[in-house]
Short mmCIF file of N, CA, C and O in Angstrom, two decimals:
data_model
loop_
_atom_site.label_atom_id
_atom_site.label_comp_id
_atom_site.label_asym_id
_atom_site.label_seq_id
_atom_site.Cartn_x
_atom_site.Cartn_y
_atom_site.Cartn_z
N UNK X 155 18.47 9.29 -3.84
CA UNK X 155 17.27 10.00 -3.56
C UNK X 155 16.10 9.02 -3.67
O UNK X 155 15.85 8.43 -4.71
N UNK X 156 15.36 8.82 -2.58
CA UNK X 156 14.27 7.89 -2.56
C UNK X 156 12.97 8.56 -3.03
O UNK X 156 12.67 9.67 -2.63
N UNK X 157 12.25 7.86 -3.84
CA UNK X 157 11.01 8.36 -4.33
C UNK X 157 9.99 7.25 -4.45
O UNK X 157 10.33 6.09 -4.87
N UNK X 158 8.75 7.49 -4.06
CA UNK X 158 7.65 6.59 -4.28
C UNK X 158 6.56 7.32 -5.04
O UNK X 158 6.13 8.38 -4.66
N UNK X 159 6.14 6.69 -6.16
CA UNK X 159 5.15 7.37 -6.99
C UNK X 159 4.00 6.37 -7.24
O UNK X 159 4.17 5.33 -7.86
N UNK X 160 2.82 6.77 -6.76
CA UNK X 160 1.64 5.93 -6.94
C UNK X 160 0.96 6.27 -8.24
O UNK X 160 0.97 7.41 -8.72
N UNK X 161 0.27 5.29 -8.79
CA UNK X 161 -0.58 5.49 -9.98
C UNK X 161 -1.63 4.40 -10.02
O UNK X 161 -1.57 3.44 -9.25
N UNK X 162 -2.57 4.57 -10.93
CA UNK X 162 -3.60 3.55 -11.11
C UNK X 162 -4.91 3.88 -10.47
O UNK X 162 -5.89 3.12 -10.68
N UNK X 163 -5.01 4.93 -9.76
CA UNK X 163 -6.31 5.29 -9.17
C UNK X 163 -7.26 5.78 -10.23
O UNK X 163 -6.91 5.97 -11.38
N UNK X 164 -8.51 5.94 -9.81
CA UNK X 164 -9.52 6.41 -10.75
C UNK X 164 -10.90 6.20 -10.18
O UNK X 164 -11.09 5.92 -8.98
N UNK X 165 -11.90 6.34 -11.06
CA UNK X 165 -13.29 6.13 -10.68
C UNK X 165 -13.79 4.79 -11.27
O UNK X 165 -13.53 4.46 -12.38
N UNK X 166 -14.46 4.10 -10.41
CA UNK X 166 -14.97 2.76 -10.82
C UNK X 166 -16.32 2.45 -10.12
O UNK X 166 -16.58 3.05 -9.03
N UNK X 167 -17.16 1.68 -10.75
CA UNK X 167 -18.39 1.33 -10.13
C UNK X 167 -18.18 0.26 -9.06
O UNK X 167 -17.21 -0.53 -9.14
N UNK X 168 -19.07 0.26 -8.12
CA UNK X 168 -18.99 -0.80 -7.09
C UNK X 168 -19.03 -2.18 -7.74
O UNK X 168 -19.74 -2.46 -8.67
N UNK X 169 -18.18 -3.00 -7.18
CA UNK X 169 -17.98 -4.38 -7.74
C UNK X 169 -16.88 -4.47 -8.74
O UNK X 169 -16.47 -5.59 -9.12
N UNK X 170 -16.35 -3.32 -9.17
CA UNK X 170 -15.30 -3.30 -10.14
C UNK X 170 -13.89 -3.48 -9.52
O UNK X 170 -13.76 -3.74 -8.29
N UNK X 171 -12.90 -3.36 -10.33
CA UNK X 171 -11.52 -3.55 -9.91
C UNK X 171 -10.62 -2.39 -10.37
O UNK X 171 -10.88 -1.74 -11.35
N UNK X 172 -9.56 -2.24 -9.59
CA UNK X 172 -8.48 -1.34 -9.97
C UNK X 172 -7.17 -1.93 -9.48
O UNK X 172 -7.13 -2.74 -8.54
N UNK X 173 -6.08 -1.64 -10.14
CA UNK X 173 -4.75 -2.01 -9.70
C UNK X 173 -3.93 -0.78 -9.48
O UNK X 173 -3.64 -0.04 -10.43
N UNK X 174 -3.54 -0.55 -8.27
CA UNK X 174 -2.66 0.56 -7.89
C UNK X 174 -1.23 0.05 -8.05
O UNK X 174 -0.89 -1.03 -7.74
N UNK X 175 -0.42 1.01 -8.51
CA UNK X 175 1.02 0.79 -8.62
C UNK X 175 1.82 1.75 -7.78
O UNK X 175 1.44 2.89 -7.63
N UNK X 176 2.94 1.30 -7.26
CA UNK X 176 3.86 2.15 -6.55
C UNK X 176 5.24 1.93 -7.13
O UNK X 176 5.81 0.87 -6.92
N UNK X 177 5.74 2.91 -7.80
CA UNK X 177 7.06 2.85 -8.39
C UNK X 177 8.08 3.33 -7.37
O UNK X 177 8.00 4.52 -6.91
N UNK X 178 9.04 2.58 -7.05
CA UNK X 178 10.07 2.89 -6.09
C UNK X 178 11.40 3.16 -6.77
O UNK X 178 11.77 2.52 -7.73
N UNK X 179 12.11 4.14 -6.23
CA UNK X 179 13.44 4.46 -6.66
C UNK X 179 14.32 4.82 -5.48
O UNK X 179 13.82 5.37 -4.52
N UNK X 180 15.60 4.53 -5.59
CA UNK X 180 16.50 4.88 -4.49
C UNK X 180 16.70 3.76 -3.52
O UNK X 180 17.57 3.90 -2.59
N UNK X 181 15.98 2.69 -3.60
CA UNK X 181 16.13 1.54 -2.75
C UNK X 181 15.50 0.37 -3.54
O UNK X 181 14.79 0.53 -4.49
N UNK X 182 15.76 -0.87 -2.99
CA UNK X 182 15.22 -2.06 -3.58
C UNK X 182 14.01 -2.53 -2.79
O UNK X 182 14.08 -2.75 -1.60
N UNK X 183 12.90 -2.72 -3.50
CA UNK X 183 11.66 -3.20 -2.79
C UNK X 183 11.87 -4.60 -2.22
O UNK X 183 11.17 -4.92 -1.29
N UNK X 184 12.78 -5.33 -2.73
CA UNK X 184 13.00 -6.69 -2.23
C UNK X 184 13.73 -6.66 -0.84
O UNK X 184 13.68 -7.67 -0.12
N UNK X 185 14.27 -5.55 -0.49
CA UNK X 185 14.93 -5.36 0.80
C UNK X 185 14.23 -4.34 1.65
O UNK X 185 14.89 -3.46 2.32
N UNK X 186 12.94 -4.32 1.60
CA UNK X 186 12.19 -3.29 2.29
C UNK X 186 10.89 -3.83 2.85
O UNK X 186 10.38 -4.89 2.39
N UNK X 187 10.32 -3.11 3.79
CA UNK X 187 8.99 -3.33 4.23
C UNK X 187 8.15 -2.26 3.58
O UNK X 187 8.51 -1.09 3.59
N UNK X 188 7.01 -2.64 2.96
CA UNK X 188 6.21 -1.70 2.22
C UNK X 188 4.77 -1.83 2.58
O UNK X 188 4.30 -2.98 2.91
N UNK X 189 4.02 -0.76 2.44
CA UNK X 189 2.61 -0.83 2.75
C UNK X 189 1.73 0.12 1.93
O UNK X 189 2.23 1.07 1.30
N UNK X 190 0.46 -0.15 1.99
CA UNK X 190 -0.55 0.70 1.38
C UNK X 190 -1.46 1.23 2.48
O UNK X 190 -1.86 0.50 3.35
N UNK X 191 -1.80 2.53 2.39
CA UNK X 191 -2.66 3.17 3.33
C UNK X 191 -3.74 3.92 2.61
O UNK X 191 -3.57 4.34 1.48
N UNK X 192 -4.83 4.12 3.30
CA UNK X 192 -5.93 4.88 2.71
C UNK X 192 -6.34 6.01 3.71
O UNK X 192 -6.19 5.88 4.93
N UNK X 193 -6.82 7.10 3.08
CA UNK X 193 -7.25 8.22 3.95
C UNK X 193 -8.34 8.99 3.24
O UNK X 193 -8.23 9.28 2.05
N UNK X 194 -9.43 9.28 3.98
CA UNK X 194 -10.50 10.11 3.45
C UNK X 194 -10.50 11.41 4.29
O UNK X 194 -10.05 11.45 5.42
N UNK X 195 -10.97 12.49 3.71
CA UNK X 195 -10.93 13.81 4.36
C UNK X 195 -11.58 13.75 5.73
O UNK X 195 -12.68 13.22 5.91
N UNK X 196 -10.88 14.27 6.72
CA UNK X 196 -11.46 14.34 8.09
C UNK X 196 -11.25 13.10 8.89
O UNK X 196 -11.68 13.05 10.09
N UNK X 197 -10.70 12.05 8.32
CA UNK X 197 -10.49 10.80 8.99
C UNK X 197 -8.97 10.47 9.05
O UNK X 197 -8.18 10.92 8.23
N UNK X 198 -8.67 9.64 10.01
CA UNK X 198 -7.21 9.29 10.14
C UNK X 198 -6.85 8.24 9.07
O UNK X 198 -7.69 7.55 8.55
N UNK X 199 -5.58 8.26 8.79
CA UNK X 199 -5.04 7.32 7.80
C UNK X 199 -5.10 5.90 8.32
O UNK X 199 -4.80 5.67 9.49
N UNK X 200 -5.46 4.96 7.45
CA UNK X 200 -5.62 3.58 7.86
C UNK X 200 -4.75 2.63 7.05
O UNK X 200 -4.59 2.85 5.85
N UNK X 201 -4.21 1.64 7.67
CA UNK X 201 -3.45 0.63 6.97
C UNK X 201 -4.37 -0.26 6.19
O UNK X 201 -5.42 -0.67 6.66
N UNK X 202 -3.96 -0.57 4.99
CA UNK X 202 -4.74 -1.42 4.10
C UNK X 202 -4.02 -2.79 3.89
O UNK X 202 -4.66 -3.83 4.02
N UNK X 203 -2.77 -2.71 3.57
CA UNK X 203 -2.04 -3.96 3.30
C UNK X 203 -0.57 -3.66 3.40
O UNK X 203 -0.11 -2.49 3.27
N UNK X 204 0.20 -4.75 3.60
CA UNK X 204 1.67 -4.54 3.71
C UNK X 204 2.36 -5.83 3.31
O UNK X 204 1.78 -6.91 3.26
N UNK X 205 3.64 -5.63 2.97
CA UNK X 205 4.47 -6.81 2.59
C UNK X 205 5.89 -6.64 3.12
O UNK X 205 6.44 -5.55 3.04
N UNK X 206 6.39 -7.70 3.73
CA UNK X 206 7.75 -7.62 4.31
C UNK X 206 8.78 -8.11 3.26
O UNK X 206 8.42 -8.65 2.22
N UNK X 207 10.05 -7.92 3.61
CA UNK X 207 11.17 -8.37 2.67
C UNK X 207 11.21 -9.90 2.60
O UNK X 207 11.76 -10.43 1.63
N UNK X 208 10.58 -10.58 3.53
CA UNK X 208 10.50 -12.04 3.47
C UNK X 208 9.28 -12.55 2.71
O UNK X 208 9.07 -13.75 2.56
N UNK X 209 8.44 -11.59 2.24
CA UNK X 209 7.25 -11.97 1.50
C UNK X 209 5.98 -12.12 2.30
O UNK X 209 4.96 -12.45 1.78
N UNK X 210 6.09 -11.92 3.62
CA UNK X 210 4.90 -11.99 4.44
C UNK X 210 3.94 -10.80 4.11
O UNK X 210 4.43 -9.74 3.90
N UNK X 211 2.69 -11.16 4.04
CA UNK X 211 1.72 -10.13 3.71
C UNK X 211 0.73 -9.91 4.84
O UNK X 211 0.45 -10.82 5.60
N UNK X 212 0.17 -8.68 4.86
CA UNK X 212 -0.76 -8.31 5.93
C UNK X 212 -1.91 -7.54 5.28
O UNK X 212 -1.67 -6.76 4.36
N UNK X 213 -3.09 -7.77 5.78
CA UNK X 213 -4.29 -7.07 5.26
C UNK X 213 -5.18 -6.64 6.36
O UNK X 213 -5.33 -7.28 7.38
N UNK X 214 -5.77 -5.45 6.16
CA UNK X 214 -6.82 -5.01 7.07
C UNK X 214 -8.00 -5.96 6.91
O UNK X 214 -8.25 -6.47 5.82
N UNK X 215 -8.76 -6.20 7.99
CA UNK X 215 -9.86 -7.09 7.92
C UNK X 215 -10.89 -6.68 6.86
O UNK X 215 -11.51 -7.49 6.20
N UNK X 216 -11.01 -5.38 6.67
CA UNK X 216 -12.00 -4.86 5.73
C UNK X 216 -11.68 -5.22 4.24
O UNK X 216 -12.60 -5.13 3.41
N UNK X 217 -10.48 -5.57 3.98
CA UNK X 217 -10.07 -5.84 2.58
C UNK X 217 -9.64 -7.30 2.32
O UNK X 217 -9.35 -7.66 1.18
N UNK X 218 -9.61 -8.06 3.38
CA UNK X 218 -9.17 -9.44 3.21
C UNK X 218 -10.08 -10.17 2.21
O UNK X 218 -11.34 -10.10 2.29
N UNK X 219 -9.49 -10.89 1.29
CA UNK X 219 -10.24 -11.60 0.26
C UNK X 219 -10.61 -10.78 -0.95
O UNK X 219 -11.08 -11.32 -1.94
N UNK X 220 -10.40 -9.49 -0.84
CA UNK X 220 -10.74 -8.61 -1.99
C UNK X 220 -9.48 -7.94 -2.57
O UNK X 220 -9.43 -7.67 -3.77
N UNK X 221 -8.55 -7.56 -1.72
CA UNK X 221 -7.31 -6.86 -2.17
C UNK X 221 -6.12 -7.84 -2.09
O UNK X 221 -6.05 -8.68 -1.20
N UNK X 222 -5.19 -7.65 -2.99
CA UNK X 222 -3.93 -8.44 -2.99
C UNK X 222 -2.75 -7.52 -3.18
O UNK X 222 -2.74 -6.76 -4.19
N UNK X 223 -1.81 -7.63 -2.32
CA UNK X 223 -0.58 -6.88 -2.41
C UNK X 223 0.47 -7.73 -3.03
O UNK X 223 0.55 -8.93 -2.79
N UNK X 224 1.27 -7.10 -3.87
CA UNK X 224 2.36 -7.88 -4.53
C UNK X 224 3.50 -6.95 -4.88
O UNK X 224 3.38 -5.72 -4.85
N UNK X 225 4.61 -7.54 -5.27
CA UNK X 225 5.79 -6.78 -5.71
C UNK X 225 6.39 -7.42 -6.96
O UNK X 225 6.26 -8.60 -7.19
N UNK X 226 7.05 -6.56 -7.77
CA UNK X 226 7.81 -7.02 -8.86
C UNK X 226 9.24 -6.54 -8.64
O UNK X 226 9.51 -5.31 -8.80
N UNK X 227 10.09 -7.41 -8.14
CA UNK X 227 11.41 -6.97 -7.77
C UNK X 227 12.23 -6.48 -8.98
O UNK X 227 13.02 -5.55 -8.85
N UNK X 228 12.00 -7.11 -10.10
CA UNK X 228 12.77 -6.70 -11.32
C UNK X 228 12.40 -5.28 -11.77
O UNK X 228 13.23 -4.54 -12.25
N UNK X 229 11.13 -4.90 -11.58
CA UNK X 229 10.67 -3.54 -11.95
C UNK X 229 10.75 -2.57 -10.76
O UNK X 229 10.50 -1.41 -10.90
N UNK X 230 11.07 -3.09 -9.60
CA UNK X 230 11.11 -2.31 -8.35
C UNK X 230 9.75 -1.60 -8.11
O UNK X 230 9.70 -0.41 -7.83
N UNK X 231 8.70 -2.41 -8.22
CA UNK X 231 7.31 -1.93 -8.09
C UNK X 231 6.56 -2.71 -7.03
O UNK X 231 6.89 -3.85 -6.74
N UNK X 232 5.59 -2.02 -6.41
CA UNK X 232 4.62 -2.71 -5.55
C UNK X 232 3.27 -2.42 -6.14
O UNK X 232 3.00 -1.34 -6.69
N UNK X 233 2.37 -3.36 -5.91
CA UNK X 233 1.00 -3.27 -6.52
C UNK X 233 -0.06 -3.51 -5.41
O UNK X 233 0.21 -4.18 -4.42
N UNK X 234 -1.19 -3.00 -5.67
CA UNK X 234 -2.36 -3.36 -4.87
C UNK X 234 -3.54 -3.66 -5.82
O UNK X 234 -4.06 -2.75 -6.47
N UNK X 235 -3.83 -4.94 -5.98
CA UNK X 235 -4.97 -5.33 -6.81
C UNK X 235 -6.21 -5.26 -5.96
O UNK X 235 -6.30 -5.89 -4.91
N UNK X 236 -7.16 -4.44 -6.38
CA UNK X 236 -8.37 -4.13 -5.64
C UNK X 236 -9.56 -4.70 -6.40
O UNK X 236 -9.92 -4.16 -7.47
N UNK X 237 -10.18 -5.71 -5.89
CA UNK X 237 -11.37 -6.34 -6.53
C UNK X 237 -12.57 -6.20 -5.65
O UNK X 237 -12.48 -5.88 -4.46
N UNK X 238 -13.73 -6.38 -6.26
CA UNK X 238 -15.01 -6.27 -5.51
C UNK X 238 -15.05 -5.02 -4.73
O UNK X 238 -15.39 -4.99 -3.53
N UNK X 239 -14.75 -3.90 -5.40
CA UNK X 239 -14.64 -2.63 -4.69
C UNK X 239 -16.05 -2.16 -4.17
O UNK X 239 -17.05 -2.42 -4.79
N UNK X 240 -15.95 -1.51 -3.05
CA UNK X 240 -17.14 -0.98 -2.40
C UNK X 240 -17.05 0.54 -2.28
O UNK X 240 -15.94 1.06 -2.30
N UNK X 241 -18.12 1.17 -2.09
CA UNK X 241 -18.10 2.61 -1.95
C UNK X 241 -17.23 3.10 -0.83
O UNK X 241 -16.55 4.12 -0.86
N UNK X 242 -17.18 2.28 0.27
CA UNK X 242 -16.39 2.64 1.43
C UNK X 242 -14.91 2.53 1.17
O UNK X 242 -14.11 2.91 1.99
N UNK X 243 -14.50 1.96 0.04
CA UNK X 243 -13.08 1.88 -0.32
C UNK X 243 -12.62 3.21 -0.90
O UNK X 243 -11.41 3.37 -1.12
N UNK X 244 -13.52 4.12 -1.22
CA UNK X 244 -13.13 5.38 -1.80
C UNK X 244 -12.26 6.12 -0.83
O UNK X 244 -12.57 6.33 0.35
N UNK X 245 -11.07 6.56 -1.30
CA UNK X 245 -10.11 7.23 -0.46
C UNK X 245 -8.91 7.64 -1.33
O UNK X 245 -8.78 7.18 -2.45
N UNK X 246 -8.02 8.37 -0.70
CA UNK X 246 -6.68 8.58 -1.28
C UNK X 246 -5.84 7.45 -0.76
O UNK X 246 -5.86 7.11 0.45
N UNK X 247 -5.11 6.80 -1.66
CA UNK X 247 -4.29 5.64 -1.31
C UNK X 247 -2.79 6.07 -1.38
O UNK X 247 -2.37 6.64 -2.44
N UNK X 248 -2.02 5.74 -0.40
CA UNK X 248 -0.63 6.11 -0.33
C UNK X 248 0.20 4.80 -0.17
O UNK X 248 -0.19 3.88 0.51
N UNK X 249 1.37 4.80 -0.82
CA UNK X 249 2.28 3.70 -0.53
C UNK X 249 3.38 4.25 0.37
O UNK X 249 3.67 5.46 0.37
N UNK X 250 3.95 3.39 1.16
CA UNK X 250 4.97 3.73 2.12
C UNK X 250 6.05 2.66 2.14
O UNK X 250 5.75 1.48 1.85
N UNK X 251 7.23 3.03 2.57
CA UNK X 251 8.32 2.06 2.56
C UNK X 251 9.39 2.43 3.55
O UNK X 251 9.57 3.59 3.92
N UNK X 252 10.09 1.39 3.98
CA UNK X 252 11.30 1.57 4.82
C UNK X 252 12.26 0.48 4.45
O UNK X 252 11.91 -0.73 4.37
N UNK X 253 13.47 0.85 4.16
CA UNK X 253 14.50 -0.10 3.75
C UNK X 253 15.04 -0.91 4.93
O UNK X 253 15.32 -0.36 5.98
N UNK X 254 15.09 -2.17 4.77
CA UNK X 254 15.62 -3.02 5.81
C UNK X 254 15.13 -4.43 5.68
O UNK X 254 14.07 -4.68 5.10
N UNK X 255 15.87 -5.38 6.20
CA UNK X 255 15.50 -6.76 6.15
C UNK X 255 15.46 -7.36 7.53
O UNK X 255 16.06 -8.40 7.79
N UNK X 256 14.74 -6.68 8.41
CA UNK X 256 14.74 -7.08 9.81
C UNK X 256 13.59 -8.03 10.17
O UNK X 256 13.35 -8.32 11.33
N UNK X 257 12.93 -8.55 9.08
CA UNK X 257 12.01 -9.63 9.32
C UNK X 257 10.58 -9.13 9.40
O UNK X 257 10.31 -7.94 9.43
N UNK X 258 9.63 -10.07 9.47
CA UNK X 258 8.26 -9.74 9.40
C UNK X 258 7.77 -9.04 10.64
O UNK X 258 6.85 -8.22 10.59
N UNK X 259 8.36 -9.31 11.82
CA UNK X 259 7.96 -8.67 13.06
C UNK X 259 8.17 -7.15 13.01
O UNK X 259 7.32 -6.38 13.40
N UNK X 260 9.32 -6.86 12.52
CA UNK X 260 9.72 -5.39 12.36
C UNK X 260 8.74 -4.75 11.38
O UNK X 260 8.25 -3.65 11.64
N UNK X 261 8.44 -5.41 10.30
CA UNK X 261 7.56 -4.86 9.30
C UNK X 261 6.18 -4.70 9.83
O UNK X 261 5.48 -3.66 9.62
N UNK X 262 5.69 -5.68 10.59
CA UNK X 262 4.36 -5.60 11.22
C UNK X 262 4.26 -4.36 12.12
O UNK X 262 3.29 -3.66 12.10
N UNK X 263 5.35 -4.13 12.89
CA UNK X 263 5.33 -2.95 13.79
C UNK X 263 5.27 -1.69 13.01
O UNK X 263 4.57 -0.73 13.38
N UNK X 264 6.06 -1.62 11.89
CA UNK X 264 6.04 -0.42 11.03
C UNK X 264 4.65 -0.20 10.51
O UNK X 264 4.14 0.94 10.52
N UNK X 265 4.01 -1.24 10.01
CA UNK X 265 2.69 -1.08 9.37
C UNK X 265 1.70 -0.55 10.38
O UNK X 265 0.87 0.29 10.08
N UNK X 266 1.70 -1.06 11.61
CA UNK X 266 0.69 -0.67 12.55
C UNK X 266 0.99 0.64 13.19
O UNK X 266 0.07 1.36 13.64
N UNK X 267 2.27 1.03 13.27
CA UNK X 267 2.64 2.32 13.87
C UNK X 267 2.67 3.42 12.81
O UNK X 267 2.79 4.62 13.15
N UNK X 268 2.59 3.02 11.57
CA UNK X 268 2.65 3.96 10.41
C UNK X 268 3.94 4.81 10.43
O UNK X 268 3.90 5.94 10.01
N UNK X 269 4.99 4.22 10.93
CA UNK X 269 6.20 5.00 11.11
C UNK X 269 7.23 4.78 10.01
O UNK X 269 8.40 4.68 10.22
N UNK X 270 6.73 4.68 8.77
CA UNK X 270 7.58 4.55 7.61
C UNK X 270 8.41 5.79 7.34
O UNK X 270 7.90 6.91 7.61
N UNK X 271 9.56 5.58 6.83
CA UNK X 271 10.42 6.74 6.47
C UNK X 271 9.97 7.47 5.21
O UNK X 271 9.98 8.65 5.17
N UNK X 272 9.52 6.67 4.24
CA UNK X 272 9.19 7.26 2.94
C UNK X 272 7.74 7.06 2.61
O UNK X 272 7.19 5.96 2.81
N UNK X 273 7.14 8.06 2.01
CA UNK X 273 5.75 8.09 1.61
C UNK X 273 5.53 8.67 0.22
O UNK X 273 6.27 9.61 -0.17
N UNK X 274 4.58 8.13 -0.51
CA UNK X 274 4.25 8.68 -1.80
C UNK X 274 3.25 9.83 -1.66
O UNK X 274 2.81 10.14 -0.55
N UNK X 275 2.85 10.41 -2.78
CA UNK X 275 1.96 11.54 -2.82
C UNK X 275 0.49 11.09 -2.84
O UNK X 275 -0.39 11.91 -2.61
N UNK X 276 0.27 9.88 -3.19
CA UNK X 276 -1.11 9.38 -3.14
C UNK X 276 -1.74 9.30 -4.52
O UNK X 276 -1.39 10.04 -5.47
N UNK X 277 -2.75 8.41 -4.64
CA UNK X 277 -3.58 8.30 -5.80
C UNK X 277 -5.01 8.08 -5.36
O UNK X 277 -5.27 7.35 -4.44
N UNK X 278 -5.93 8.82 -6.00
CA UNK X 278 -7.34 8.83 -5.55
C UNK X 278 -8.10 7.68 -6.14
O UNK X 278 -8.06 7.41 -7.39
N UNK X 279 -8.89 6.99 -5.29
CA UNK X 279 -9.78 5.98 -5.74
C UNK X 279 -11.17 6.33 -5.34
O UNK X 279 -11.46 6.72 -4.18
N UNK X 280 -12.10 6.36 -6.32
CA UNK X 280 -13.47 6.71 -6.11
C UNK X 280 -14.35 5.55 -6.60
O UNK X 280 -14.29 5.21 -7.77
N UNK X 281 -15.19 5.06 -5.70
CA UNK X 281 -16.06 3.93 -6.03
C UNK X 281 -17.53 4.39 -5.85
O UNK X 281 -17.89 4.85 -4.79
N UNK X 282 -18.27 4.30 -6.94
CA UNK X 282 -19.65 4.76 -6.86
C UNK X 282 -20.66 3.69 -7.14
O UNK X 282 -20.28 2.61 -7.63
#
């Protein structure tokens, strides 16, 4: 049974930091393509960052230099370190995953098509 559980969201002032966590079960994060997405009410879900099984990382232009995606294979976790937060970063953040080691090109396609098999329930980030 695959499960993704996000945590770490909260309220923070602009310029502050948060670290989101995504706990994975039922598959190994080291053999998966994983991503973080954000969504605000009334708007479409947007890709924030992603990481392939080969360690390639991807970032939306809006977060480059401020957010860092990482994984802890031993803990089967994925993280999103969010620094220099802005009010426009406020959103519900979701982690997503698909098991497979088909390389960075496959992962890139998944990230941009948002066609992941598994999704978490989300964690709210509010920046004021």
